[in-house]
Short mmCIF file of C-alpha atoms in Angstrom, two decimals:
data_model
loop_
_atom_site.label_atom_id
_atom_site.label_comp_id
_atom_site.label_asym_id
_atom_site.label_seq_id
_atom_site.Cartn_x
_atom_site.Cartn_y
_atom_site.Cartn_z
CA MET W 1 -18.91 -19.97 -9.99
CA ASP W 2 -17.64 -16.51 -10.85
CA LEU W 3 -19.39 -15.12 -7.78
CA LEU W 4 -17.72 -17.74 -5.60
CA ARG W 5 -14.33 -16.89 -7.09
CA ARG W 6 -14.80 -13.18 -6.42
CA CYS W 7 -15.94 -13.92 -2.88
CA PHE W 8 -12.88 -16.07 -2.22
CA LYS W 9 -10.58 -13.39 -3.64
CA ARG W 10 -12.17 -10.75 -1.43
CA ILE W 11 -11.68 -12.93 1.66
CA SER W 12 -8.09 -13.66 0.66
CA ASP W 13 -7.31 -9.98 0.04
CA THR W 14 -8.81 -9.06 3.41
CA PHE W 15 -6.90 -11.78 5.25
CA TRP W 16 -3.57 -10.91 3.62
CA SER W 17 -4.03 -7.17 3.96
CA PRO W 18 -0.65 -5.45 4.51
CA ASP W 19 -2.36 -3.32 7.16
CA ILE W 20 -2.62 -6.48 9.29
CA TRP W 21 0.62 -8.28 8.51
CA LEU W 22 3.16 -5.53 7.90
CA PRO W 23 4.24 -2.31 9.61
CA PRO W 24 2.52 0.84 8.28
CA GLY W 25 3.82 2.06 4.94
CA ASN W 26 4.77 -1.39 3.61
CA ASP W 27 3.08 -3.73 1.15
CA TRP W 28 3.78 -7.28 -0.02
CA ASP W 29 5.04 -6.35 -3.47
CA SER W 30 7.60 -3.84 -2.23
CA VAL W 31 8.83 -6.17 0.51
CA LYS W 32 9.30 -9.17 -1.79
CA LEU W 33 10.87 -7.02 -4.51
CA SER W 34 13.34 -5.36 -2.13
CA CYS W 35 14.05 -8.53 -0.12
CA PRO W 36 14.61 -11.56 -2.44
CA GLY W 37 15.00 -13.94 0.51
CA PHE W 38 11.66 -13.01 2.09
CA PRO W 39 9.73 -16.11 3.29
CA GLU W 40 6.95 -17.36 1.03
CA PHE W 41 3.66 -18.47 2.58
CA SER W 42 3.49 -21.31 0.05
CA ASP W 43 6.53 -22.85 1.76
CA LEU W 44 4.30 -23.81 4.70
CA VAL W 45 2.71 -26.59 2.65
CA LEU W 46 6.05 -28.41 2.39
CA PRO W 47 6.33 -29.36 6.11
CA ILE W 48 3.03 -31.24 5.89
CA TYR W 49 4.52 -33.45 3.17
CA TYR W 50 7.85 -33.70 4.96
CA SER W 51 6.10 -34.82 8.16
CA PHE W 52 5.14 -38.13 6.54
CA ILE W 53 8.77 -38.67 5.57
CA ILE W 54 9.74 -38.00 9.20
CA ILE W 55 7.14 -40.53 10.39
CA LEU W 56 8.58 -43.13 8.02
CA VAL W 57 12.15 -42.36 9.12
CA ARG W 58 11.03 -42.61 12.75
CA ALA W 59 9.45 -46.04 12.21
CA LEU W 60 12.57 -47.36 10.49
CA PHE W 61 14.86 -45.83 13.13
CA GLU W 62 12.89 -47.39 15.97
CA TRP W 63 12.84 -50.77 14.28
CA LEU W 64 16.42 -50.93 12.98
CA ILE W 65 18.35 -48.96 15.62
CA ALA W 66 16.40 -48.12 18.77
CA ARG W 67 14.85 -51.55 19.38
CA PRO W 68 18.16 -53.44 18.93
CA LEU W 69 19.73 -50.94 21.33
CA GLY W 70 16.93 -51.60 23.83
CA ARG W 71 17.39 -55.36 23.53
CA PHE W 72 21.12 -54.87 24.07
CA CYS W 73 20.25 -53.00 27.29
CA GLY W 74 18.21 -55.99 28.49
CA LEU W 75 14.67 -55.00 27.50
CA LYS W 76 12.37 -57.81 26.36
CA ASP W 77 11.11 -57.86 22.80
CA SER W 78 7.44 -58.27 21.92
CA GLY W 79 8.36 -60.43 18.96
CA SER W 80 6.30 -58.34 16.55
CA GLN W 81 7.12 -58.26 12.86
CA LEU W 82 6.19 -54.61 12.21
CA PRO W 83 7.45 -51.31 13.63
CA HIS W 84 5.13 -50.44 16.52
CA LEU W 85 4.03 -47.20 14.87
CA PHE W 86 2.78 -49.13 11.83
CA GLN W 87 1.01 -51.63 14.07
CA CYS W 88 -0.82 -48.83 15.86
CA ILE W 89 -1.92 -47.31 12.56
CA VAL W 90 -3.28 -50.71 11.46
CA HIS W 91 -5.06 -51.08 14.80
CA ARG W 92 -6.68 -47.63 14.66
CA PHE W 93 -7.71 -48.13 11.04
CA ARG W 94 -9.34 -51.49 11.74
CA ALA W 95 -11.14 -50.08 14.75
CA PHE W 96 -12.45 -47.20 12.65
CA MET W 97 -13.62 -49.56 9.89
CA HIS W 98 -15.43 -51.75 12.43
CA MET W 99 -17.25 -48.75 13.90
CA ALA W 100 -18.03 -47.31 10.47
CA SER W 101 -19.61 -50.60 9.41
CA GLY W 102 -21.79 -50.65 12.54
CA HIS W 103 -20.07 -53.63 14.15
CA ILE W 104 -18.98 -53.74 17.76
CA TYR W 105 -15.23 -53.57 17.91
CA CYS W 106 -13.76 -56.37 20.00
CA ASP W 107 -11.56 -55.11 22.81
CA ALA W 108 -7.94 -56.09 22.44
CA ASN W 109 -7.72 -56.97 26.13
CA GLU W 110 -9.74 -60.11 25.49
CA SER W 111 -7.52 -63.13 25.13
CA GLU W 112 -9.89 -64.65 22.58
CA THR W 113 -9.44 -61.74 20.17
CA PRO W 114 -8.75 -63.50 16.86
CA ASP W 115 -6.56 -60.75 15.40
CA PRO W 116 -2.94 -61.27 16.60
CA ILE W 117 -1.95 -57.73 15.59
CA ILE W 118 -4.68 -56.21 17.76
CA ARG W 119 -3.69 -58.44 20.69
CA LEU W 120 -0.07 -57.44 20.24
CA ILE W 121 -0.42 -53.67 20.08
CA HIS W 122 -3.10 -52.85 22.63
CA HIS W 123 -0.38 -52.07 25.18
CA LYS W 124 3.06 -50.74 24.46
CA THR W 125 5.89 -52.76 25.91
CA VAL W 126 8.79 -51.08 27.67
CA LEU W 127 10.88 -51.73 24.57
CA ASP W 128 8.31 -49.93 22.42
CA LYS W 129 8.40 -46.91 24.73
CA PHE W 130 12.20 -47.00 24.86
CA ALA W 131 12.34 -46.93 21.06
CA GLU W 132 9.93 -43.99 20.95
CA VAL W 133 11.92 -41.82 23.36
CA CYS W 134 15.19 -42.88 21.73
CA TRP W 135 13.94 -41.45 18.44
CA ARG W 136 12.98 -38.17 20.06
CA ALA W 137 16.31 -37.96 21.89
CA VAL W 138 18.27 -38.39 18.66
CA PHE W 139 16.13 -35.88 16.79
CA TYR W 140 16.21 -33.24 19.53
CA GLU W 141 19.97 -33.45 19.91
CA GLY W 142 20.53 -33.40 16.16
CA ILE W 143 18.26 -30.42 15.53
CA PHE W 144 19.68 -28.54 18.53
CA LEU W 145 23.24 -28.92 17.23
CA TYR W 146 22.14 -27.91 13.74
CA GLY W 147 20.39 -24.88 15.21
CA LEU W 148 23.59 -23.81 16.96
CA TYR W 149 25.50 -24.28 13.71
CA ALA W 150 22.98 -22.20 11.75
CA LEU W 151 22.77 -19.41 14.33
CA TRP W 152 26.32 -19.16 15.64
CA ASP W 153 27.45 -16.48 13.20
CA LYS W 154 24.15 -14.58 13.17
CA PRO W 155 24.17 -11.21 14.97
CA TRP W 156 20.71 -11.72 16.52
CA PHE W 157 21.95 -14.87 18.27
CA TRP W 158 24.14 -12.66 20.45
CA ASP W 159 22.11 -9.44 20.46
CA THR W 160 18.31 -9.76 20.26
CA THR W 161 17.86 -6.18 19.06
CA HIS W 162 19.10 -7.39 15.66
CA CYS W 163 15.88 -9.38 15.40
CA TRP W 164 14.13 -6.09 14.68
CA TYR W 165 16.61 -3.89 12.83
CA GLY W 166 15.53 -3.57 9.22
CA TYR W 167 12.27 -5.45 9.74
CA PRO W 168 10.50 -6.61 7.58
CA TYR W 169 13.32 -6.42 5.00
CA GLN W 170 15.24 -9.39 6.44
CA PRO W 171 16.26 -12.14 3.98
CA VAL W 172 16.29 -15.72 5.25
CA ASP W 173 19.50 -17.70 4.68
CA PRO W 174 19.20 -21.27 3.31
CA GLU W 175 20.39 -22.91 6.55
CA ILE W 176 17.84 -20.91 8.57
CA ARG W 177 15.13 -21.84 6.08
CA TRP W 178 15.85 -25.55 6.45
CA TYR W 179 16.09 -25.24 10.22
CA TYR W 180 12.64 -23.69 10.34
CA LEU W 181 10.97 -26.08 7.90
CA ILE W 182 12.45 -29.22 9.53
CA GLU W 183 11.25 -28.09 12.94
CA LEU W 184 7.78 -27.38 11.57
CA SER W 185 7.75 -30.77 9.83
CA PHE W 186 8.63 -32.48 13.10
CA TYR W 187 5.76 -30.83 14.95
CA TRP W 188 3.34 -31.81 12.19
CA ALA W 189 4.63 -35.37 12.61
CA LEU W 190 4.01 -35.15 16.36
CA MET W 191 0.49 -33.90 15.69
CA PHE W 192 -0.27 -36.92 13.51
CA SER W 193 1.55 -39.57 15.55
CA GLN W 194 0.14 -38.54 18.95
CA PHE W 195 -3.11 -40.31 18.02
CA VAL W 196 -1.32 -43.66 17.71
CA ASP W 197 1.31 -43.11 20.41
CA VAL W 198 0.70 -44.04 24.03
CA VAL W 199 -1.98 -41.82 25.59
CA ARG W 200 -0.77 -39.56 28.41
CA LYS W 201 -2.78 -37.94 31.16
CA ASP W 202 -1.85 -34.52 29.78
CA PHE W 203 -2.77 -35.49 26.22
CA TRP W 204 -4.82 -32.32 25.71
CA VAL W 205 -2.08 -30.10 27.12
CA ASN W 206 0.33 -31.62 24.62
CA PHE W 207 -2.29 -31.26 21.91
CA ILE W 208 -2.63 -27.53 22.66
CA HIS W 209 1.15 -27.24 22.79
CA HIS W 210 1.58 -28.78 19.33
CA ILE W 211 -1.14 -26.58 17.82
CA THR W 212 0.35 -23.46 19.42
CA THR W 213 3.82 -24.36 18.19
CA ILE W 214 2.63 -25.02 14.63
CA LEU W 215 0.67 -21.77 14.60
CA LEU W 216 3.62 -19.87 16.03
CA LEU W 217 6.06 -21.31 13.50
CA SER W 218 3.67 -20.81 10.58
CA PHE W 219 2.70 -17.31 11.63
CA SER W 220 6.28 -16.19 12.26
CA TRP W 221 7.35 -17.61 8.89
CA ALA W 222 4.55 -15.89 6.96
CA ASP W 223 5.26 -12.56 8.67
CA ASN W 224 9.06 -12.95 8.71
CA PHE W 225 9.46 -13.05 12.47
CA VAL W 226 12.00 -15.75 11.68
CA ARG W 227 14.93 -14.29 13.61
CA ILE W 228 13.20 -14.25 16.98
CA GLY W 229 11.56 -17.55 16.04
CA THR W 230 14.90 -19.31 15.61
CA LEU W 231 15.92 -18.18 19.09
CA VAL W 232 12.75 -19.65 20.57
CA LEU W 233 13.44 -22.92 18.76
CA VAL W 234 17.03 -23.35 19.89
CA ILE W 235 16.12 -22.44 23.48
CA HIS W 236 13.40 -25.06 23.62
CA ASP W 237 15.52 -27.74 21.95
CA ALA W 238 18.26 -27.42 24.57
CA ALA W 239 16.46 -29.29 27.37
CA ASP W 240 14.49 -31.92 25.46
CA PHE W 241 17.45 -34.21 24.73
CA TRP W 242 18.20 -34.59 28.45
CA MET W 243 14.56 -35.32 29.22
CA GLU W 244 14.38 -38.13 26.66
CA THR W 245 17.71 -39.69 27.65
CA ALA W 246 16.59 -39.67 31.29
CA LYS W 247 13.51 -41.63 30.25
CA MET W 248 15.69 -44.08 28.33
CA ALA W 249 17.74 -44.69 31.47
CA ARG W 250 14.53 -45.10 33.45
CA TYR W 251 13.21 -47.78 31.11
CA CYS W 252 16.55 -49.62 31.39
CA LYS W 253 16.29 -49.43 35.22
CA LYS W 254 19.47 -47.38 35.45
CA ASN W 255 18.12 -45.25 38.28
CA ARG W 256 21.40 -43.57 39.21
CA LEU W 257 22.03 -42.53 35.60
CA CYS W 258 18.40 -41.43 35.33
CA ASN W 259 18.78 -39.21 38.39
CA VAL W 260 21.96 -37.61 37.00
CA LEU W 261 20.30 -36.92 33.65
CA PHE W 262 17.22 -35.59 35.43
CA VAL W 263 19.36 -33.11 37.38
CA ILE W 264 20.98 -31.93 34.14
CA PHE W 265 17.58 -31.67 32.47
CA THR W 266 16.13 -29.66 35.36
CA ALA W 267 19.08 -27.26 35.33
CA VAL W 268 18.92 -26.74 31.55
CA TRP W 269 15.12 -26.38 31.69
CA CYS W 270 15.24 -23.72 34.40
CA VAL W 271 17.97 -21.76 32.62
CA THR W 272 16.33 -21.84 29.18
CA ARG W 273 12.56 -22.02 29.77
CA CYS W 274 12.31 -20.07 33.03
CA GLY W 275 15.30 -17.78 32.53
CA ILE W 276 16.31 -17.01 28.96
CA TYR W 277 12.83 -17.33 27.46
CA PRO W 278 10.99 -14.78 29.64
CA PHE W 279 13.93 -12.46 30.34
CA LYS W 280 15.47 -12.41 26.85
CA ILE W 281 12.87 -13.53 24.30
CA LEU W 282 9.70 -12.07 25.81
CA TYR W 283 11.66 -9.01 26.94
CA SER W 284 12.80 -8.49 23.36
CA THR W 285 9.34 -8.93 21.80
CA LEU W 286 7.53 -6.86 24.42
CA LEU W 287 10.06 -4.08 25.13
CA GLU W 288 12.87 -4.01 22.55
CA ALA W 289 10.69 -4.44 19.46
CA PRO W 290 8.35 -1.47 20.15
CA ALA W 291 11.37 0.83 20.35
CA ILE W 292 12.54 -0.23 16.87
CA ILE W 293 9.45 -1.12 14.81
CA VAL W 294 5.96 0.36 14.61
CA PHE W 295 3.05 -1.57 16.11
CA PHE W 296 0.74 -3.49 13.77
CA PRO W 297 -1.95 -6.20 14.37
CA ALA W 298 0.25 -9.20 13.53
CA TYR W 299 2.71 -8.12 16.22
CA TYR W 300 0.04 -8.55 18.91
CA ILE W 301 -0.99 -11.97 17.58
CA PHE W 302 2.63 -13.14 17.61
CA ASN W 303 3.15 -12.01 21.19
CA SER W 304 -0.10 -13.67 22.28
CA LEU W 305 1.13 -17.02 20.95
CA LEU W 306 4.47 -16.57 22.72
CA LEU W 307 2.63 -15.92 25.99
CA VAL W 308 0.46 -19.03 25.52
CA LEU W 309 3.66 -21.01 25.06
CA PHE W 310 5.06 -19.54 28.27
CA VAL W 311 1.92 -20.50 30.22
CA LEU W 312 2.31 -24.11 29.04
CA GLN W 313 5.93 -24.03 30.14
CA LEU W 314 4.90 -22.85 33.60
CA PHE W 315 2.47 -25.79 33.80
CA TRP W 316 5.24 -28.25 32.99
CA THR W 317 7.60 -26.51 35.40
CA THR W 318 5.19 -27.34 38.22
CA LEU W 319 5.33 -31.00 37.13
CA ILE W 320 9.12 -30.93 37.21
CA ILE W 321 9.06 -29.45 40.71
CA ARG W 322 6.68 -32.18 41.86
CA ILE W 323 8.95 -34.84 40.38
CA ALA W 324 11.95 -33.28 42.12
CA LEU W 325 10.12 -33.30 45.45
CA ASN W 326 9.09 -36.92 44.93
CA ALA W 327 12.70 -37.79 44.12
CA VAL W 328 13.90 -36.21 47.36
CA ARG W 329 11.37 -38.27 49.33
CA SER W 330 11.68 -41.60 47.49
CA GLY W 331 15.06 -41.41 45.83
CA GLU W 332 13.53 -42.05 42.38
CA THR W 333 12.33 -39.68 39.68
CA ASP W 334 8.77 -40.98 39.40
CA ASP W 335 6.55 -39.30 36.84
CA VAL W 336 3.50 -37.43 38.10
CA ARG W 337 1.74 -37.81 34.75
CA SER W 338 2.37 -41.42 33.80
CA ASP W 339 0.44 -42.74 30.85
CA ASP W 340 -2.92 -44.47 31.07
CA GLU W 341 -1.46 -47.84 30.10
CA ASP W 342 0.87 -47.78 33.07
CA ASN W 343 -2.04 -47.02 35.41
CA GLU W 344 -3.94 -50.07 34.14
CA GLU W 345 -0.89 -52.29 34.54
CA GLU W 346 -0.27 -51.04 38.07
CA LYS W 347 -3.83 -51.90 39.08
CA LEU W 348 -3.43 -55.44 37.77
CA LYS W 349 -0.12 -55.89 39.53
CA ASP W 350 -1.51 -54.50 42.77
CA ASP W 351 -4.09 -57.27 42.70
CA GLU W 352 -1.21 -59.73 42.48
CA ASN W 353 0.63 -57.96 45.36
CA ALA W 354 3.36 -56.76 43.01
CA SER W 355 4.61 -53.19 42.79
CA THR W 356 5.28 -51.22 39.66
CA ALA W 357 7.35 -48.08 39.29
CA SER W 358 5.62 -45.40 37.30
CA GLU W 359 7.62 -44.11 34.37
CA PHE W 360 9.34 -40.77 34.14
CA ASP W 361 7.82 -38.67 31.31
CA PHE W 362 6.93 -35.02 30.77
CA GLN W 363 5.85 -32.69 27.91
CA GLU W 364 6.85 -33.09 24.28
CA LYS W 365 8.94 -30.20 22.59
CA VAL W 366 7.48 -26.30 21.26
CA LYS W 367 9.21 -24.93 19.94
CA LEU W 368 8.06 -22.80 18.46
CA SER W 369 6.99 -26.80 19.51
#
């Protein structure tokens, strides 16, 4: 046991070596002693706990606010007695228990399935999807406005060189701390809920995006790259609200409103993700930072994660361009990556000589996720 303890301590000391995480000539004790507001690595456990609170708040919001709003807009109710998120969790759990016990799990498509919950939740209704995007729209707008409030009087919000002056001796204000931890909690919640949410064609791209965002947020917190991290967050939050509200309009068959919101979303996306992010954020981390701070290994890791995030954004930009081209041809903002459930429904309706419009839906938020 003592040998195992010494081995673990050696691994921990090697991993947290100041030579890796801090500029030359600095160590953890001196940094934390001279900078009382320095981020603590132990804080990163809190967002995992908070994520379950966010999932609970989301389920209650969808059930008590978003679904009544959807019904008011004319969407049909499934008549279920549980929030859809809870139903999906029950469904996945029962499927897992059936497989673990060696039984063949009955497909929920079969009309003779005895379990009414399984029959009810195999496919999401339009109202379910409306409630899901309504939750994300409210969260994205709320966190974006809070981010502006927290950053408005900060010098690095207006001049990115202040992200590096005095590094790593940069205390974190309480409002910035909460901004960071709430964002990280939300992305943990997305990581957990994506396995019970509707499956998209780009599921694995979103999966990589969420992992990259969580790593980027966690890494930047542990190494106090918080200032540049907050800029990445607020930039990415700016466009997501318009994307989700456009989907809400789409589900309500308000095509003209959907097109207007889509135009706003595209403009904000191009300005923030394809303009400000590469030419301000990446420019600052790749060119401004080396002129102010000394290179160290963690700096290269941080920049690598930022570049991975940018590659994912370029992928989604191509999807937006394809949607825009489709809109010019058809007059509707059809989604080029509609979910698997929609594809199944379209096939069934094609057999009945009915047409179905594919839903408008893109990537979920990274901020740094």
